Amino acid sequence: DKKIVNPLQYSAEIEKAVGAIRKQIPQGDFRISRRAIAIKLLEGDPALNAKVSTEYPEITLDVQEKADRLCHLLSRQAVWLVAAERQNLARKIAAKVSEQGESYMSLRDRLDDYLLHPFWGYVFLFLIISFFFLAVYGIGGAIEDPVLSFFEGFSDRILSFINGGGLAPQLVAGIIQGFSGGLAIVLPYLVPFLLGLGFLEDIGYLTRIAFLMDALMHRMGLHGKAIVPFILGYGCSVPAIMSTRIMEERRDRFLSAALATMIPCAARLSVIFGLAAFYLGPWVAAGIYFYNLLVIAVTGRIITKFMPEDSPGLILEMPVYRMPTLRTVTAKAWFRIREFVFEAWPILIIGSAVLALLNYYSVTPFLDQIFRPFTYLLGIPREVGTPLIFGIFRKELSLIMLAQAFGTNQFAIVMTPDQIISYTVFVVFYIPCLATMVTIKNELGWKDMWLITGLSLVVALAAALVVRLGLMMV
């Protein structure tokens, strides 16, 4: 329809002003039509006005005169008059080429009414995460106990076959404990956790968690985009730190990286489930996770008091709900499990062998002294100092090496429930693993790496102390 698609149909007064400005613009000096130039000048386009005011000052004066006259006659600024005409034209075109169908509530709309509700959304989030924890604990707990018992018997048979003292039996025992720790303590929880995380991601719920948590991000003084490294942090801290590149401001990148390192990654998950959940129950593990979120929120709030800045909003596109295929979920989980199998597990075995050597040559008491100020304040055994040091290389080592440090896999015999909780909380927050520290250095520099490392240690000690004091008062 030529009446609609032809150039904008301005009112008589606006058209008169545009025509007068157009006549003054020399032909050939611009690569677009003189009419378009006149409209943009009337709107007050800053770049174009700067160019015209320099080369043709008399046109600038005339444009200002026409804009003032329009404002006097029509009681609105020229820029709003032009915008209104464009909107009218857009409405006419839309009416010509589209039809308004009957609206209806889809299944997605009905689900989102509850899952994204300001109140019920958080209720469902709590229920879904709790069910997730119970499922991971149920599967992992059913596997851990019999596999550990098998390896204990296997280790006893091997050592009795070697028959004797000395270094060789110590090394063999250390290697077996490193291998069995990965197979019996880490993988039974890691595999269902990653499968469940992939399912929630592919079904479309993780994006909705990001929407629900956006308000929390702003209360912490963070950009809504910070939820991206937070979600990635539940898998691994390294990609979480790398994803802070999406932040425009350095302050947001630092704050996001500092808080993302406190998210319990899959490696810390093995400590939470293999220690706290296995010996004290799944609700203790869930409580530690929710306590982790609370500590992160409080820490973020405190930091933003020293680094105040307004955080812009976040626009999220909600994906449709779809049932993920078994192939995609397993492929995504295997991509993350493969890192443990080929990178972390060998380190666990080697680390256990190294710890056996340190025990044999009586070096561990000196290493335990390094963390003695922390273990003393938290009321946990002195022997956990060496596993904490090795845990800086891989977080799983802080659990696997407990067996050698105590000489038994039955941690409930050598640690009280309060000590297990305090130790687990400390491991969840304390010094990032070596790979994460290197990534922080690459992204933010040496100074920020040491600042974040020191901050995580202070937060770990404070969080664990609060838990210990709370348990003492119960």
Coordinates of C-alpha atoms in Angstrom, one line a residue:
D1 CA 0.0 0.0 0.0
K2 CA 1.8 3.1 -1.2
K3 CA 0.0 5.3 1.3
I4 CA 1.6 3.4 4.1
V5 CA 5.0 2.4 2.8
N6 CA 5.9 5.8 1.3
P7 CA 8.0 8.2 3.4
L8 CA 6.7 9.1 6.8
Q9 CA 3.3 10.9 6.8
Y10 CA 4.0 13.9 9.1
S11 CA 1.5 16.4 10.1
A12 CA 1.4 19.6 8.1
E13 CA 3.5 21.6 10.5
I14 CA 6.2 19.0 10.8
E15 CA 6.3 18.4 7.1
K16 CA 6.6 22.2 6.5
A17 CA 9.6 22.3 8.9
V18 CA 11.3 19.3 7.3
G19 CA 10.8 20.8 3.8
A20 CA 12.3 24.1 4.8
I21 CA 15.4 22.5 6.3
R22 CA 15.8 20.2 3.3
K23 CA 16.0 23.1 0.9
Q24 CA 19.0 24.6 2.7
I25 CA 21.0 21.4 2.6
P26 CA 23.4 21.4 -0.4
Q27 CA 23.0 18.4 -2.8
G28 CA 25.8 15.9 -3.0
D29 CA 27.4 16.7 0.3
F30 CA 25.8 13.7 2.1
R31 CA 25.5 10.0 1.1
I32 CA 21.8 9.8 2.1
S33 CA 18.8 11.9 1.0
R34 CA 18.4 15.5 2.1
R35 CA 15.0 14.6 3.5
A36 CA 16.5 12.0 5.8
I37 CA 19.2 14.6 6.8
A38 CA 16.5 17.1 7.6
I39 CA 14.5 14.7 9.8
K40 CA 17.6 13.6 11.8
L41 CA 18.6 17.3 12.3
L42 CA 15.1 18.1 13.6
E43 CA 15.4 15.1 16.0
G44 CA 18.7 16.5 17.3
D45 CA 21.0 13.7 16.2
P46 CA 24.3 14.6 18.0
A47 CA 26.8 13.4 15.5
L48 CA 25.0 15.0 12.5
N49 CA 24.4 18.2 14.4
A50 CA 28.1 18.5 15.2
K51 CA 29.1 18.0 11.6
V52 CA 26.5 20.5 10.3
S53 CA 27.2 23.1 12.9
T54 CA 30.9 23.1 11.9
E55 CA 30.4 23.2 8.1
Y56 CA 27.0 24.9 7.8
P57 CA 26.3 27.0 10.9
E58 CA 23.4 28.9 9.2
I59 CA 21.5 25.5 8.8
T60 CA 22.0 24.8 12.5
L61 CA 20.4 28.1 13.5
D62 CA 17.5 27.5 11.1
V63 CA 16.9 23.9 12.5
Q64 CA 16.8 25.3 16.1
E65 CA 14.3 28.0 15.0
K66 CA 12.0 25.4 13.3
A67 CA 12.3 23.1 16.4
D68 CA 11.4 26.0 18.7
R69 CA 8.4 26.9 16.5
L70 CA 7.1 23.3 16.5
C71 CA 7.4 23.1 20.3
H72 CA 5.5 26.4 20.6
L73 CA 2.7 25.3 18.2
L74 CA 2.3 21.7 19.2
S75 CA 3.5 21.8 22.9
R76 CA 6.0 19.0 22.4
Q77 CA 9.7 18.8 21.4
A78 CA 10.5 17.9 17.8
V79 CA 12.2 14.6 18.8
W80 CA 9.0 13.4 20.4
L81 CA 6.8 14.5 17.5
V82 CA 8.9 12.6 15.0
A83 CA 8.9 9.5 17.3
A84 CA 5.1 9.7 17.6
E85 CA 4.7 9.8 13.8
R86 CA 6.9 6.7 13.4
Q87 CA 4.9 4.8 16.0
N88 CA 1.6 5.8 14.2
L89 CA 3.1 4.5 10.9
A90 CA 4.3 1.3 12.6
R91 CA 0.8 0.7 14.0
K92 CA -0.8 1.2 10.6
I93 CA 1.7 -1.3 9.0
A94 CA 1.1 -3.8 11.7
A95 CA -2.6 -3.6 11.3
K96 CA -2.3 -4.2 7.6
V97 CA 0.0 -7.3 7.8
S98 CA -1.0 -9.0 11.0
E99 CA -4.0 -10.3 12.8
Q100 CA -4.7 -10.6 16.5
G101 CA -5.5 -14.2 17.3
E102 CA -7.2 -15.5 20.4
S103 CA -4.9 -15.7 23.3
Y104 CA -4.5 -18.9 25.3
M105 CA -2.4 -20.1 28.2
S106 CA 0.2 -22.6 27.1
L107 CA 1.7 -25.3 29.3
R108 CA 4.9 -23.2 29.6
D109 CA 2.8 -20.2 30.7
R110 CA 1.1 -22.2 33.4
L111 CA 4.3 -23.7 34.6
D112 CA 6.1 -20.3 34.7
D113 CA 3.2 -18.8 36.7
Y114 CA 4.4 -21.0 39.5
L115 CA 8.1 -21.6 38.9
L116 CA 8.8 -17.8 38.4
H117 CA 6.3 -16.6 41.0
P118 CA 7.8 -14.0 43.5
F119 CA 6.9 -16.4 46.3
W120 CA 6.1 -19.9 45.0
G121 CA 9.0 -19.8 42.6
Y122 CA 11.4 -19.9 45.6
V123 CA 9.3 -22.6 47.3
F124 CA 9.6 -24.8 44.2
L125 CA 13.3 -23.9 43.8
F126 CA 13.9 -25.2 47.4
L127 CA 11.8 -28.4 46.8
I128 CA 13.6 -29.1 43.4
I129 CA 17.1 -28.6 44.9
S130 CA 16.2 -30.7 47.9
F131 CA 14.9 -33.5 45.8
F132 CA 18.0 -33.2 43.7
F133 CA 20.2 -33.6 46.8
L134 CA 18.2 -36.6 48.1
A135 CA 18.5 -38.3 44.8
V136 CA 22.3 -37.7 44.5
Y137 CA 22.8 -38.8 48.1
G138 CA 20.6 -41.9 47.7
I139 CA 22.5 -43.1 44.7
G140 CA 25.9 -42.2 46.0
G141 CA 25.3 -43.6 49.5
A142 CA 24.1 -46.9 48.1
I143 CA 27.3 -47.3 46.1
E144 CA 29.9 -45.9 48.5
D145 CA 29.6 -48.2 51.5
P146 CA 29.9 -51.6 49.6
V147 CA 32.7 -50.4 47.4
L148 CA 34.7 -49.0 50.3
S149 CA 34.2 -52.3 52.2
F150 CA 35.4 -54.2 49.1
F151 CA 38.5 -52.1 48.8
E152 CA 39.3 -52.4 52.5
G153 CA 39.2 -56.2 52.3
F154 CA 41.2 -56.1 49.1
S155 CA 43.8 -53.8 50.7
D156 CA 44.1 -56.1 53.7
R157 CA 44.7 -59.1 51.4
I158 CA 47.3 -57.3 49.3
L159 CA 49.2 -56.1 52.4
S160 CA 49.1 -59.6 54.0
F161 CA 50.5 -61.0 50.7
I162 CA 53.4 -58.5 50.8
N163 CA 53.9 -59.5 54.5
G164 CA 56.2 -57.1 56.2
G165 CA 56.8 -53.5 57.2
G166 CA 58.8 -50.9 55.4
L167 CA 58.1 -48.4 52.6
A168 CA 56.6 -50.8 50.0
P169 CA 53.4 -51.7 52.0
Q170 CA 52.9 -48.0 52.8
L171 CA 53.1 -47.0 49.1
V172 CA 50.8 -49.9 48.1
A173 CA 48.3 -48.9 50.7
G174 CA 48.4 -45.3 49.6
I175 CA 47.9 -46.1 45.9
I176 CA 45.0 -48.4 46.8
Q177 CA 43.4 -45.7 48.9
G178 CA 43.8 -43.1 46.2
F179 CA 42.2 -45.4 43.6
S180 CA 39.4 -46.5 45.9
G181 CA 38.7 -43.0 47.0
G182 CA 38.0 -41.9 43.5
L183 CA 35.9 -44.9 42.7
A184 CA 34.0 -45.2 46.0
I185 CA 33.8 -41.7 47.3
V186 CA 34.0 -39.2 44.4
L187 CA 32.4 -40.9 41.3
P188 CA 29.3 -42.3 43.1
Y189 CA 28.2 -38.7 43.9
L190 CA 29.8 -36.9 41.0
V191 CA 28.1 -38.9 38.2
P192 CA 24.5 -38.5 39.4
F193 CA 25.2 -34.9 40.3
L194 CA 26.4 -34.0 36.8
L195 CA 23.7 -36.0 35.1
G196 CA 21.1 -34.2 37.2
L197 CA 22.7 -30.8 36.5
G198 CA 22.7 -31.5 32.8
F199 CA 19.0 -32.5 32.9
L200 CA 18.0 -29.3 34.7
E201 CA 20.0 -27.3 32.2
D202 CA 18.6 -29.0 29.1
I203 CA 15.0 -29.0 30.4
G204 CA 15.2 -25.2 30.7
Y205 CA 15.1 -24.8 34.5
L206 CA 18.6 -23.4 35.1
T207 CA 17.7 -20.2 33.2
R208 CA 14.7 -19.8 35.5
I209 CA 16.9 -20.2 38.5
A210 CA 19.0 -17.4 37.0
F211 CA 15.9 -15.3 36.8
L212 CA 14.9 -16.0 40.4
M213 CA 18.4 -15.3 41.6
D214 CA 18.8 -12.0 39.7
A215 CA 17.2 -10.1 42.5
L216 CA 19.7 -11.6 45.0
M217 CA 22.5 -10.6 42.6
H218 CA 21.4 -7.0 42.8
R219 CA 21.1 -7.1 46.6
M220 CA 24.7 -8.2 46.6
G221 CA 25.6 -5.2 44.4
L222 CA 26.2 -7.5 41.4
H223 CA 25.2 -7.3 37.8
G224 CA 22.5 -9.9 36.9
K225 CA 24.9 -11.5 34.5
A226 CA 26.9 -12.7 37.5
I227 CA 24.5 -15.6 37.7
V228 CA 26.3 -17.1 34.7
P229 CA 29.6 -17.7 36.5
F230 CA 27.7 -18.8 39.6
I231 CA 25.9 -21.6 37.7
L232 CA 29.0 -22.6 35.9
G233 CA 30.8 -22.7 39.3
Y234 CA 28.7 -25.7 40.4
G235 CA 30.4 -27.7 37.7
C236 CA 34.0 -26.2 37.9
S237 CA 35.4 -22.9 39.1
V238 CA 37.8 -22.5 36.1
P239 CA 35.1 -21.9 33.4
A240 CA 33.2 -19.8 36.0
I241 CA 36.1 -17.5 36.4
M242 CA 36.6 -17.3 32.6
S243 CA 32.9 -16.4 32.1
T244 CA 33.4 -13.2 34.1
R245 CA 34.6 -11.7 30.8
I246 CA 30.9 -11.0 30.0
M247 CA 31.0 -8.2 32.7
E248 CA 31.7 -4.8 31.3
E249 CA 33.3 -3.3 34.4
R250 CA 36.4 -4.5 36.1
R251 CA 34.8 -4.1 39.5
D252 CA 32.0 -6.5 38.5
R253 CA 34.5 -9.0 37.1
F254 CA 36.5 -9.0 40.4
L255 CA 33.4 -9.3 42.6
S256 CA 32.0 -12.1 40.4
A257 CA 35.2 -14.0 40.4
A258 CA 35.7 -13.6 44.2
L259 CA 32.2 -15.0 44.9
A260 CA 32.2 -17.6 42.2
T261 CA 35.3 -19.3 43.8
M262 CA 33.1 -19.9 46.9
I263 CA 30.5 -21.8 44.9
P264 CA 30.9 -25.6 45.8
C265 CA 32.2 -27.1 42.5
A266 CA 31.9 -30.7 41.6
A267 CA 35.2 -31.4 43.5
R268 CA 33.9 -29.9 46.7
L269 CA 30.7 -31.8 46.1
S270 CA 32.6 -35.0 46.8
V271 CA 33.6 -33.7 50.2
I272 CA 30.0 -32.5 51.1
F273 CA 28.5 -35.8 50.0
G274 CA 31.3 -38.2 50.8
L275 CA 31.8 -36.8 54.3
A276 CA 28.9 -34.8 55.6
A277 CA 26.0 -36.5 53.8
F278 CA 27.4 -40.0 54.1
Y279 CA 28.0 -39.8 57.9
L280 CA 25.4 -37.3 59.0
G281 CA 22.6 -37.5 56.4
P282 CA 21.5 -35.7 53.2
W283 CA 19.8 -32.8 55.1
V284 CA 23.1 -31.8 56.6
A285 CA 24.6 -31.6 53.1
A286 CA 21.6 -29.6 51.8
G287 CA 22.0 -27.3 54.8
I288 CA 25.7 -26.7 54.0
Y289 CA 24.7 -25.8 50.4
F290 CA 22.1 -23.3 51.5
Y291 CA 24.4 -21.9 54.2
N292 CA 27.0 -21.5 51.4
L293 CA 24.5 -19.3 49.5
L294 CA 23.9 -17.2 52.6
V295 CA 27.6 -16.7 53.3
I296 CA 28.2 -15.7 49.6
A297 CA 25.3 -13.2 49.8
V298 CA 26.6 -11.7 53.0
T299 CA 30.2 -11.5 51.7
G300 CA 29.0 -9.8 48.5
R301 CA 27.0 -7.3 50.5
I302 CA 30.0 -6.5 52.7
I303 CA 32.4 -6.1 49.7
T304 CA 30.0 -3.8 47.9
K305 CA 30.0 -1.5 50.9
F306 CA 33.7 -0.8 50.0
M307 CA 33.1 -1.0 46.2
P308 CA 29.7 0.8 45.7
E309 CA 28.3 1.0 42.2
D310 CA 24.9 0.7 40.5
S311 CA 24.3 -2.6 38.9
P312 CA 22.5 -2.6 35.5
G313 CA 19.6 -5.0 34.9
L314 CA 19.5 -8.3 33.0
I315 CA 17.3 -9.4 30.1
L316 CA 16.9 -13.1 29.9
E317 CA 15.3 -15.1 27.2
M318 CA 13.4 -18.0 28.7
P319 CA 13.8 -21.2 26.7
V320 CA 10.9 -23.5 26.1
Y321 CA 10.5 -26.5 28.2
R322 CA 11.7 -29.6 26.4
M323 CA 12.5 -33.1 27.5
P324 CA 16.2 -33.6 27.0
T325 CA 17.5 -36.8 25.3
L326 CA 19.5 -39.3 27.2
R327 CA 22.3 -38.9 24.7
T328 CA 22.8 -35.2 25.2
V329 CA 22.6 -35.4 29.0
T330 CA 25.1 -38.3 29.2
A331 CA 27.5 -36.6 26.6
K332 CA 27.5 -33.4 28.7
A333 CA 28.1 -35.3 31.9
W334 CA 30.9 -37.4 30.4
F335 CA 32.6 -34.2 29.2
R336 CA 32.9 -33.1 32.8
I337 CA 33.5 -36.6 34.3
R338 CA 36.3 -37.2 31.8
E339 CA 38.2 -34.3 33.4
F340 CA 38.1 -36.1 36.8
V341 CA 38.9 -39.5 35.3
F342 CA 41.9 -38.4 33.2
E343 CA 43.2 -35.4 35.2
A344 CA 42.1 -35.5 38.8
W345 CA 42.0 -39.2 39.5
P346 CA 45.7 -39.7 38.7
I347 CA 46.5 -36.8 40.9
L348 CA 44.6 -38.4 43.7
I349 CA 46.5 -41.6 43.3
I350 CA 49.9 -39.9 43.1
G351 CA 49.0 -37.6 46.0
S352 CA 48.0 -40.6 48.2
A353 CA 51.4 -42.2 47.3
V354 CA 53.2 -39.0 48.2
L355 CA 51.4 -38.8 51.5
A356 CA 52.4 -42.4 52.3
L357 CA 56.0 -41.3 51.7
L358 CA 55.6 -38.3 54.0
N359 CA 54.0 -40.5 56.7
Y360 CA 56.8 -43.0 56.4
Y361 CA 59.5 -40.4 56.8
S362 CA 57.5 -38.5 59.5
V363 CA 57.1 -35.3 57.6
T364 CA 53.4 -34.8 58.0
P365 CA 53.6 -33.5 61.6
F366 CA 55.5 -30.5 60.2
L367 CA 53.0 -29.9 57.4
D368 CA 50.1 -30.2 59.9
Q369 CA 51.6 -27.3 61.8
I370 CA 51.0 -25.0 58.8
F371 CA 47.2 -25.2 59.2
R372 CA 47.4 -25.7 63.0
P373 CA 46.1 -22.2 63.7
F374 CA 43.0 -22.9 61.7
T375 CA 42.4 -26.5 62.9
Y376 CA 42.9 -25.3 66.5
L377 CA 40.3 -22.5 66.1
L378 CA 37.8 -24.9 64.5
G379 CA 38.3 -27.6 67.0
I380 CA 39.2 -30.2 64.4
P381 CA 42.0 -32.8 64.6
R382 CA 45.5 -31.7 64.0
E383 CA 45.9 -34.5 61.4
V384 CA 43.7 -32.8 58.8
G385 CA 46.3 -30.1 58.1
T386 CA 48.2 -32.2 55.5
P387 CA 45.0 -33.1 53.6
L388 CA 44.1 -29.4 53.6
I389 CA 47.4 -28.5 52.0
F390 CA 47.1 -31.1 49.3
G391 CA 43.5 -30.0 48.8
I392 CA 44.8 -26.8 47.3
F393 CA 46.0 -28.9 44.3
R394 CA 42.7 -30.7 44.0
K395 CA 39.8 -30.4 46.4
E396 CA 39.1 -34.1 46.3
L397 CA 42.5 -34.6 48.0
S398 CA 41.2 -32.9 51.2
L399 CA 38.8 -35.9 51.6
I400 CA 40.7 -38.8 50.0
M401 CA 43.8 -38.2 52.1
L402 CA 41.9 -38.2 55.3
A403 CA 42.0 -42.0 55.2
Q404 CA 45.7 -42.0 55.3
A405 CA 46.0 -39.2 57.8
F406 CA 43.7 -41.1 60.2
G407 CA 44.7 -44.6 59.1
T408 CA 41.0 -45.5 58.5
N409 CA 38.1 -44.9 56.1
Q410 CA 35.6 -44.8 59.0
F411 CA 35.9 -41.1 59.6
A412 CA 33.0 -41.1 62.1
I413 CA 35.3 -43.0 64.5
V414 CA 38.0 -40.3 64.6
M415 CA 35.8 -37.2 64.1
T416 CA 32.7 -36.0 66.0
P417 CA 29.7 -34.8 64.0
D418 CA 30.5 -31.2 64.9
Q419 CA 34.1 -31.7 63.6
I420 CA 32.8 -33.2 60.3
I421 CA 30.5 -30.3 59.7
S422 CA 33.2 -27.6 60.6
Y423 CA 35.8 -29.3 58.4
T424 CA 33.3 -29.6 55.5
V425 CA 32.3 -26.0 55.7
F426 CA 35.9 -24.9 55.8
V427 CA 36.8 -27.0 52.7
V428 CA 33.8 -25.5 50.8
F429 CA 35.1 -22.0 51.1
Y430 CA 38.9 -22.1 51.7
I431 CA 41.7 -21.4 49.1
P432 CA 40.7 -22.1 45.5
C433 CA 42.4 -25.0 43.8
L434 CA 45.6 -24.3 41.9
A435 CA 43.9 -24.4 38.4
T436 CA 41.4 -21.8 39.6
M437 CA 44.1 -19.5 41.0
V438 CA 46.0 -19.7 37.7
T439 CA 42.8 -18.8 35.8
I440 CA 42.2 -15.8 38.2
K441 CA 45.8 -14.6 37.5
N442 CA 45.2 -14.8 33.8
E443 CA 41.9 -13.0 33.9
L444 CA 42.5 -10.4 36.6
G445 CA 46.2 -10.3 37.4
W446 CA 48.5 -11.4 40.3
K447 CA 47.2 -8.8 42.7
D448 CA 43.5 -9.8 42.4
M449 CA 44.5 -13.5 42.6
W450 CA 46.1 -13.0 46.0
L451 CA 43.3 -10.8 47.2
I452 CA 40.7 -13.4 46.2
T453 CA 42.8 -16.2 47.7
G454 CA 43.1 -14.3 51.0
L455 CA 39.5 -13.4 51.0
S456 CA 38.4 -17.0 50.6
L457 CA 40.6 -18.1 53.5
V458 CA 39.1 -15.4 55.8
V459 CA 35.6 -16.2 54.7
A460 CA 36.2 -20.0 55.2
L461 CA 37.5 -19.4 58.7
A462 CA 34.7 -17.1 59.7
A463 CA 32.0 -19.3 58.2
A464 CA 33.3 -22.4 59.9
L465 CA 33.7 -20.6 63.2
V466 CA 30.1 -19.4 63.1
V467 CA 29.0 -23.0 62.4
R468 CA 31.1 -24.3 65.3
L469 CA 29.8 -21.8 67.7
G470 CA 26.2 -22.5 66.6
L471 CA 26.7 -26.2 67.1
M472 CA 28.2 -25.6 70.5
M473 CA 25.1 -23.7 71.6
V474 CA 22.7 -26.3 70.3

